[in-house]
Tab-separated table of C-alpha atoms and ligand atoms in Angstrom:
chain	number	residue	atom	x	y	z
A	1	MET	CA	-77.548	33.531	138.413
A	2	ARG	CA	-74.228	34.070	136.632
A	3	ALA	CA	-73.956	35.468	133.162
A	4	LEU	CA	-71.354	36.757	130.694
A	5	VAL	CA	-72.126	40.440	130.226
A	6	VAL	CA	-70.918	43.085	127.788
A	7	ASN	CA	-71.433	46.900	127.664
A	8	PRO	CA	-71.648	47.839	124.024
A	9	PRO	CA	-70.054	49.984	122.539
A	10	THR	CA	-67.537	49.641	125.414
A	11	SER	CA	-65.183	46.684	124.905
A	12	GLY	CA	-64.843	43.871	127.368
A	13	LEU	CA	-66.666	40.853	128.802
A	14	ARG	CA	-67.290	39.963	132.510
A	15	MET	CA	-68.973	37.285	134.467
A	16	GLU	CA	-71.640	38.991	136.721
A	17	GLN	CA	-74.651	38.129	138.788
A	18	VAL	CA	-77.952	38.940	136.982
A	19	PRO	CA	-81.558	38.209	137.993
A	20	ASP	CA	-82.615	34.592	137.561
A	21	PRO	CA	-85.517	34.672	134.928
A	22	THR	CA	-88.969	33.369	135.827
A	23	PRO	CA	-90.999	31.769	133.013
A	24	GLY	CA	-94.511	33.223	132.295
A	25	PRO	CA	-97.427	30.850	131.634
A	26	ASP	CA	-96.520	30.507	127.950
A	27	GLU	CA	-92.772	30.276	128.439
A	28	VAL	CA	-90.234	27.563	129.418
A	29	LYS	CA	-87.104	27.943	131.449
A	30	VAL	CA	-83.952	26.449	130.015
A	31	ARG	CA	-80.674	25.552	131.785
A	32	VAL	CA	-77.948	26.459	129.304
A	33	LEU	CA	-75.509	23.538	128.813
A	34	GLU	CA	-73.354	24.872	126.052
A	35	GLY	CA	-72.679	28.115	124.158
A	36	GLY	CA	-70.553	28.453	121.003
A	37	ILE	CA	-68.341	31.499	120.377
A	38	CYS	CA	-68.286	33.085	116.884
A	39	GLY	CA	-66.826	36.194	115.097
A	40	THR	CA	-70.006	38.107	115.943
A	41	ASP	CA	-69.339	37.590	119.657
A	42	ARG	CA	-65.740	38.803	119.251
A	43	GLU	CA	-67.002	41.915	117.402
A	44	ILE	CA	-69.419	42.685	120.256
A	45	VAL	CA	-66.761	42.099	122.963
A	46	ALA	CA	-64.448	44.471	120.944
A	47	GLY	CA	-67.236	47.163	121.121
A	48	ARG	CA	-67.831	47.232	117.392
A	49	TYR	CA	-71.277	45.632	117.188
A	50	GLY	CA	-74.222	44.866	119.370
A	51	SER	CA	-76.624	46.867	121.539
A	52	PRO	CA	-78.189	46.337	125.007
A	53	PRO	CA	-81.947	46.016	125.657
A	54	PRO	CA	-83.786	49.334	125.764
A	55	GLY	CA	-82.996	51.400	128.861
A	56	ARG	CA	-80.037	49.207	129.962
A	57	LYS	CA	-76.270	49.438	129.472
A	58	ASP	CA	-75.436	45.752	129.758
A	59	LEU	CA	-76.228	42.838	127.519
A	60	VAL	CA	-75.937	39.109	128.317
A	61	LEU	CA	-73.790	37.827	125.433
A	62	GLY	CA	-74.310	34.609	123.475
A	63	HIS	CA	-76.390	33.328	120.554
A	64	GLU	CA	-75.060	29.874	119.664
A	65	ASN	CA	-76.672	27.684	122.291
A	66	PHE	CA	-77.746	24.319	123.605
A	67	GLY	CA	-79.700	23.659	126.809
A	68	LYS	CA	-82.253	21.572	128.750
A	69	VAL	CA	-85.796	22.567	129.732
A	70	VAL	CA	-86.027	22.824	133.506
A	71	GLU	CA	-89.440	24.437	134.025
A	72	VAL	CA	-92.557	24.736	131.864
A	73	GLY	CA	-95.219	27.471	132.090
A	74	ARG	CA	-98.772	26.246	132.722
A	75	SER	CA	-100.121	26.756	129.167
A	76	VAL	CA	-97.129	25.231	127.352
A	77	GLN	CA	-98.002	22.104	125.457
A	78	ASP	CA	-95.131	21.287	123.082
A	79	LEU	CA	-92.221	21.015	125.514
A	80	ARG	CA	-91.522	19.067	128.706
A	81	VAL	CA	-88.938	19.281	131.583
A	82	GLY	CA	-85.902	17.375	130.368
A	83	ASP	CA	-86.270	18.136	126.686
A	84	GLU	CA	-83.016	19.305	125.137
A	85	VAL	CA	-83.344	22.383	122.936
A	86	VAL	CA	-81.616	24.935	120.759
A	87	ALA	CA	-83.151	28.450	120.630
A	88	THR	CA	-83.353	30.693	117.517
A	89	VAL	CA	-81.711	34.056	117.678
A	90	ARG	CA	-83.989	36.704	116.085
A	91	ARG	CA	-87.246	37.974	117.423
A	92	GLY	CA	-89.398	39.752	114.919
A	93	CYS	CA	-90.529	43.418	114.864
A	94	GLY	CA	-94.158	42.336	114.936
A	95	VAL	CA	-94.899	44.929	112.260
A	96	CYS	CA	-93.554	43.919	108.866
A	97	ARG	CA	-95.016	41.255	106.648
A	98	PHE	CA	-92.023	38.945	107.103
A	99	CYS	CA	-91.919	39.140	110.908
A	100	ARG	CA	-95.652	38.450	110.979
A	101	THR	CA	-95.208	35.315	108.974
A	102	GLN	CA	-92.234	33.786	110.890
A	103	ARG	CA	-89.648	35.143	108.497
A	104	SER	CA	-87.974	37.627	110.733
A	105	ASP	CA	-84.639	36.776	109.025
A	106	PHE	CA	-86.027	39.009	106.217
A	107	CYS	CA	-87.217	41.853	108.542
A	108	GLU	CA	-87.876	45.058	106.626
A	109	THR	CA	-88.053	47.593	109.414
A	110	GLY	CA	-84.765	46.716	111.168
A	111	MET	CA	-86.702	46.852	114.451
A	112	PHE	CA	-86.069	43.174	115.152
A	113	THR	CA	-84.100	42.129	118.189
A	114	GLU	CA	-81.436	39.288	118.364
A	115	ARG	CA	-80.679	37.404	121.522
A	116	GLY	CA	-77.211	38.058	122.739
A	117	ILE	CA	-76.598	40.586	119.902
A	118	LYS	CA	-79.174	43.320	119.468
A	119	GLY	CA	-81.518	44.650	122.151
A	120	ARG	CA	-82.138	41.352	123.934
A	121	ASP	CA	-80.208	39.225	126.423
A	122	GLY	CA	-78.483	36.113	125.066
A	123	TYR	CA	-77.620	32.605	126.270
A	124	PHE	CA	-74.241	32.863	127.972
A	125	ALA	CA	-75.970	32.564	131.349
A	126	GLU	CA	-77.093	29.778	133.658
A	127	PHE	CA	-80.731	30.080	132.483
A	128	TYR	CA	-82.905	31.772	130.020
A	129	VAL	CA	-86.646	31.825	129.365
A	130	ASP	CA	-88.417	31.901	126.040
A	131	ARG	CA	-91.553	30.732	124.211
A	132	PRO	CA	-91.639	27.260	122.652
A	133	GLU	CA	-92.104	28.675	119.185
A	134	TYR	CA	-88.457	29.825	119.368
A	135	LEU	CA	-87.128	26.516	120.610
A	136	VAL	CA	-86.179	23.497	118.468
A	137	ARG	CA	-86.144	20.058	120.266
A	138	ILE	CA	-82.927	18.153	119.758
A	139	PRO	CA	-82.893	14.410	119.386
A	140	ARG	CA	-80.271	12.857	121.760
A	141	VAL	CA	-78.276	11.466	118.866
A	142	HIS	CA	-77.335	15.120	118.038
A	143	ARG	CA	-76.315	16.183	121.529
A	144	LEU	CA	-72.613	16.682	120.590
A	145	THR	CA	-73.437	18.787	117.554
A	146	ALA	CA	-76.524	20.685	118.781
A	147	VAL	CA	-74.417	23.738	119.660
A	148	LEU	CA	-73.500	23.970	115.980
A	149	LEU	CA	-77.171	24.105	114.831
A	150	GLU	CA	-77.433	27.899	114.961
A	151	PRO	CA	-74.493	28.520	112.586
A	152	LEU	CA	-75.658	25.573	110.569
A	153	SER	CA	-79.117	27.294	110.175
A	154	VAL	CA	-77.359	30.353	108.824
A	155	ALA	CA	-75.457	28.242	106.256
A	156	GLU	CA	-78.711	26.440	105.263
A	157	LYS	CA	-80.524	29.680	104.593
A	158	ALA	CA	-77.542	31.111	102.687
A	159	VAL	CA	-77.082	28.120	100.433
A	160	GLN	CA	-80.791	28.131	99.671
A	161	GLN	CA	-80.635	31.800	98.617
A	162	ALA	CA	-77.716	31.064	96.296
A	163	ARG	CA	-79.387	28.040	94.883
A	164	ARG	CA	-82.370	30.179	93.871
A	165	VAL	CA	-79.975	32.508	92.037
A	166	LEU	CA	-78.135	29.628	90.338
A	167	ASP	CA	-81.409	27.983	89.364
A	168	ARG	CA	-81.971	30.801	86.919
A	169	THR	CA	-80.134	28.754	84.404
A	170	GLU	CA	-82.363	25.699	85.218
A	171	GLY	CA	-80.125	22.743	84.624
A	172	PRO	CA	-81.076	19.338	86.088
A	173	PRO	CA	-81.064	19.470	89.915
A	174	GLY	CA	-77.527	20.022	91.223
A	175	THR	CA	-76.025	20.680	87.834
A	176	ILE	CA	-75.621	23.541	85.399
A	177	ALA	CA	-76.081	22.538	81.784
A	178	GLY	CA	-75.024	18.975	82.539
A	179	ARG	CA	-71.876	19.530	84.645
A	180	PRO	CA	-71.642	19.656	88.432
A	181	ARG	CA	-71.792	23.059	90.025
A	182	THR	CA	-68.573	24.339	91.456
A	183	ALA	CA	-68.330	26.208	94.715
A	184	LEU	CA	-65.512	28.067	96.428
A	185	VAL	CA	-65.810	28.486	100.215
A	186	VAL	CA	-63.690	31.187	101.606
A	187	GLY	CA	-62.892	30.779	105.334
A	188	THR	CA	-62.786	27.420	107.140
A	189	GLY	CA	-64.237	28.531	110.450
A	190	ALA	CA	-67.354	26.806	111.648
A	191	LEU	CA	-69.720	28.668	109.341
A	192	GLY	CA	-67.540	28.102	106.311
A	193	MET	CA	-67.102	24.405	107.232
A	194	LEU	CA	-70.905	23.841	107.819
A	195	SER	CA	-71.432	25.502	104.479
A	196	VAL	CA	-68.903	23.056	102.898
A	197	PHE	CA	-70.862	20.166	104.290
A	198	VAL	CA	-74.252	21.457	102.924
A	199	LEU	CA	-72.738	22.238	99.547
A	200	ALA	CA	-70.929	18.937	99.265
A	201	ASP	CA	-73.972	17.001	100.321
A	202	GLU	CA	-75.900	18.831	97.620
A	203	GLY	CA	-73.542	17.758	94.880
A	204	PHE	CA	-71.338	20.825	94.417
A	205	GLU	CA	-67.679	20.240	93.682
A	206	VAL	CA	-66.220	22.349	96.587
A	207	THR	CA	-62.886	24.013	96.995
A	208	ALA	CA	-62.091	25.647	100.377
A	209	VAL	CA	-59.502	28.381	100.946
A	210	ASP	CA	-58.062	29.971	104.039
A	211	THR	CA	-54.866	31.717	105.032
A	212	TYR	CA	-53.322	29.762	107.825
A	213	VAL	CA	-49.646	29.917	108.397
A	214	GLY	CA	-49.113	26.248	108.913
A	215	LYS	CA	-51.668	23.522	108.725
A	216	CYS	CA	-55.342	24.452	108.377
A	217	PRO	CA	-57.157	23.069	111.464
A	218	ALA	CA	-59.975	21.843	109.169
A	219	SER	CA	-57.715	19.863	106.766
A	220	SER	CA	-58.500	16.370	107.911
A	221	VAL	CA	-62.273	17.099	107.945
A	222	LEU	CA	-62.024	18.579	104.503
A	223	SER	CA	-60.344	15.454	103.167
A	224	THR	CA	-62.985	13.215	104.788
A	225	VAL	CA	-65.743	15.021	102.870
A	226	GLY	CA	-63.650	15.000	99.676
A	227	VAL	CA	-63.104	18.748	99.468
A	228	ARG	CA	-59.951	20.281	98.135
A	229	TYR	CA	-58.090	22.793	100.301
A	230	ARG	CA	-55.948	25.640	98.891
A	231	ASP	CA	-53.780	27.789	101.075
A	232	ALA	CA	-54.491	31.387	100.071
A	233	SER	CA	-51.986	32.978	102.456
A	234	ALA	CA	-50.100	34.285	99.415
A	235	GLY	CA	-53.335	35.508	97.819
A	236	LEU	CA	-56.104	34.239	95.611
A	237	SER	CA	-53.809	33.836	92.664
A	238	VAL	CA	-53.273	30.211	93.993
A	239	LEU	CA	-56.607	29.454	92.244
A	240	GLY	CA	-55.113	30.268	88.881
A	241	THR	CA	-57.739	30.753	86.181
A	242	GLU	CA	-60.446	28.723	87.933
A	243	ARG	CA	-63.923	30.354	88.095
A	244	PHE	CA	-66.748	29.255	90.372
A	245	ASP	CA	-70.491	29.127	90.066
A	246	LEU	CA	-70.933	29.869	93.726
A	247	ILE	CA	-68.528	31.659	95.976
A	248	LEU	CA	-69.442	31.633	99.671
A	249	GLU	CA	-67.571	34.181	101.767
A	250	ALA	CA	-67.461	33.593	105.530
A	251	THR	CA	-64.460	35.622	106.691
A	252	GLY	CA	-65.676	39.233	107.077
A	253	SER	CA	-63.310	41.228	104.854
A	254	ALA	CA	-64.975	43.751	102.654
A	255	ALA	CA	-61.785	44.265	100.555
A	256	LEU	CA	-61.600	40.500	99.887
A	257	ASP	CA	-65.274	40.400	98.824
A	258	PHE	CA	-64.575	42.644	95.782
A	259	GLU	CA	-61.549	40.556	94.852
A	260	LEU	CA	-63.693	37.399	95.026
A	261	ALA	CA	-66.204	38.853	92.516
A	262	THR	CA	-63.511	38.468	89.883
A	263	LEU	CA	-63.498	34.711	90.406
A	264	LEU	CA	-67.091	34.183	89.544
A	265	ALA	CA	-68.058	32.035	86.574
A	266	PRO	CA	-70.639	33.400	84.115
A	267	ASN	CA	-74.125	33.275	85.748
A	268	GLY	CA	-72.438	32.816	89.146
A	269	CYS	CA	-73.420	34.015	92.550
A	270	LEU	CA	-71.143	35.632	95.203
A	271	LEU	CA	-72.726	34.975	98.575
A	272	LEU	CA	-71.585	37.227	101.448
A	273	LEU	CA	-71.997	36.003	105.006
A	274	GLY	CA	-69.158	37.714	107.006
A	275	LEU	CA	-69.719	40.982	108.648
A	276	PRO	CA	-66.676	43.128	107.761
A	277	ALA	CA	-64.302	43.287	110.702
A	278	ASP	CA	-61.928	45.540	108.658
A	279	ASP	CA	-61.611	49.160	109.668
A	280	HIS	CA	-64.127	51.367	108.033
A	281	ARG	CA	-61.779	53.511	105.938
A	282	PRO	CA	-62.831	53.653	102.261
A	283	PHE	CA	-60.737	51.693	99.729
A	284	PRO	CA	-60.613	51.911	95.987
A	285	VAL	CA	-62.659	49.420	93.897
A	286	PRO	CA	-62.452	49.025	90.089
A	287	GLY	CA	-66.174	49.789	89.999
A	288	ALA	CA	-66.715	49.963	86.194
A	289	ASP	CA	-64.963	46.680	85.535
A	290	LEU	CA	-66.945	45.021	88.350
A	291	VAL	CA	-70.349	46.221	87.139
A	292	ARG	CA	-69.476	45.437	83.525
A	293	ARG	CA	-68.738	41.819	84.399
A	294	LEU	CA	-71.877	41.573	86.628
A	295	VAL	CA	-74.071	42.784	83.769
A	296	LEU	CA	-72.432	40.998	80.881
A	297	GLN	CA	-72.226	37.701	82.689
A	298	ASN	CA	-75.564	37.643	84.567
A	299	GLN	CA	-73.696	37.529	87.889
A	300	ALA	CA	-75.190	38.262	91.326
A	301	ILE	CA	-73.832	39.472	94.632
A	302	VAL	CA	-76.185	38.347	97.503
A	303	GLY	CA	-75.928	39.044	101.222
A	304	SER	CA	-77.597	36.653	103.621
A	305	VAL	CA	-78.129	36.976	107.392
A	306	ASN	CA	-79.680	34.972	110.243
A	307	ALA	CA	-82.080	32.148	109.747
A	308	SER	CA	-85.646	31.463	110.757
A	309	ARG	CA	-86.828	28.299	112.419
A	310	ARG	CA	-87.435	26.337	109.224
A	311	TYR	CA	-83.608	26.333	108.585
A	312	PHE	CA	-82.979	24.973	112.105
A	313	ALA	CA	-85.281	22.036	111.127
A	314	GLN	CA	-83.378	21.662	107.805
A	315	GLY	CA	-80.079	21.755	109.751
A	316	LEU	CA	-81.179	18.864	111.961
A	317	ARG	CA	-81.991	16.817	108.826
A	318	HIS	CA	-78.564	17.699	107.447
A	319	LEU	CA	-76.854	16.594	110.757
A	320	THR	CA	-78.314	13.138	110.283
A	321	LEU	CA	-77.154	13.096	106.589
A	322	PHE	CA	-73.641	14.244	107.439
A	323	ARG	CA	-73.339	11.580	110.062
A	324	ARG	CA	-74.518	8.933	107.645
A	325	ARG	CA	-72.159	10.036	104.919
A	326	TRP	CA	-69.073	11.152	106.746
A	327	GLY	CA	-69.242	9.933	110.355
A	328	THR	CA	-68.216	12.368	113.042
A	329	VAL	CA	-67.112	15.265	110.838
A	330	ALA	CA	-69.523	17.746	112.416
A	331	GLU	CA	-68.329	16.728	115.971
A	332	GLN	CA	-64.769	17.363	114.768
A	333	LEU	CA	-65.568	21.018	114.191
A	334	VAL	CA	-65.585	21.507	117.949
A	335	THR	CA	-61.984	22.220	118.733
A	336	GLU	CA	-62.396	22.394	122.442
A	337	ARG	CA	-65.065	22.541	125.100
A	338	LEU	CA	-64.002	24.433	128.135
A	339	PRO	CA	-65.703	25.699	131.339
A	340	TRP	CA	-67.371	29.018	130.783
A	341	THR	CA	-65.302	30.561	133.583
A	342	ASP	CA	-62.399	30.304	131.161
A	343	PHE	CA	-64.209	32.546	128.675
A	344	ALA	CA	-61.466	35.280	128.517
A	345	SER	CA	-58.769	33.204	126.736
A	346	VAL	CA	-61.259	32.224	123.983
A	347	VAL	CA	-62.908	35.613	123.365
A	348	ASN	CA	-59.561	37.355	123.339
A	349	GLY	CA	-58.334	34.879	120.684
A	350	ARG	CA	-55.496	33.592	122.917
A	351	ARG	CA	-55.881	30.031	121.869
A	352	PRO	CA	-54.082	28.095	119.161
A	353	ALA	CA	-55.692	27.922	115.738
A	354	GLY	CA	-58.970	25.992	115.739
A	355	ILE	CA	-62.562	25.949	114.433
A	356	LYS	CA	-65.166	26.225	117.174
A	357	TRP	CA	-64.734	26.796	120.891
A	358	VAL	CA	-67.674	25.854	123.074
A	359	LEU	CA	-68.255	27.065	126.622
A	360	THR	CA	-69.824	24.555	128.962
A	361	MET	CA	-72.205	25.950	131.584
A	362	GLY	CA	-72.483	22.645	133.463
A	363	GLY	CA	-75.661	20.844	134.397
B	401	BGC	C1	-75.722	35.179	113.971
B	401	BGC	C2	-77.077	35.561	113.284
B	401	BGC	C3	-77.304	37.117	113.385
B	401	BGC	C4	-76.020	37.803	112.769
B	401	BGC	C5	-76.247	39.365	112.680
B	401	BGC	C6	-74.634	36.018	113.421
B	401	BGC	O1	-73.470	35.710	114.064
B	401	BGC	O2	-75.427	33.861	113.799
B	401	BGC	O3	-78.148	34.940	113.923
B	401	BGC	O4	-78.433	37.439	112.609
B	401	BGC	O5	-74.917	37.448	113.500
B	401	BGC	O6	-76.415	39.912	113.885
């Protein structure tokens, strides 16, 4: 079968023939219909992240996925041929207490694998096989947004983490001491926008910022969900003296992260989701000022990665709610679907500004 293959840490992505996988008795075989491209894929293609399976040089790329079951192993009960599914990304280490209780997103050993990212082939291929416990069945009504479920699961987990921090002040649900919680979402790519939807749905007053020269591709979606957009191309000073209970960063700039910490309200939480794509040279940070503020104002900086299956289920519930409240906003995050043979222009960033590019594998 054909697959999109990388050779980390060498840069580049090629379409190649790889062996067609055969399902074991407890596995299903899935024909991939769609794959989403995200910043992590671009980092892997650039040779800055990712690793092949043990003993190999090549890795099949791709972790945002949507497909259809085409073959079912003899002891599989929960899935049938024709079911449409999205697969989770991380596979646990099998050793730590989190991986042994279906919480590999909190793996302690670091010995987990991630499909299409770390030590295990991904989904940018004609087929893959996996066990049903890693597959989430998708109702037909969500076909057009199923490929967004993986990044949505990451947003779901992240927002839940932040909520736990904010709940330290124990206002009525969705509020802090009687006023709505405020959130700043930094970055209006798919992960930022899905986080905007989750936060807006949960009653936060959300502001989104990005640095587009010209119109932000998400601006019409933002106005549909009633979220204010600020152009921060000239810097965060555009936000004036505003401070936020929750700041969710989905851009991947370490320098920016420290600047964002200065915009936290007392008792606030800075939630970091972006893997820094900056170069790795050290840069100065006003450390004493930062720590002083964190301590004196009960603030927290929290990182969040990946998502276990429960957040995929939560994401599906939210897709239904988003549709009910705001119509096709989630669909509108897909800027373009294009045949996977056109992968090069997307991965190399040679497309006009947009939100999410989806490769279609056919079928
Ligand atoms: C994926 C996560 C993964 C993370 C780190 C993200 O792009 O969505 O599932 O855990 O990268 O590898």
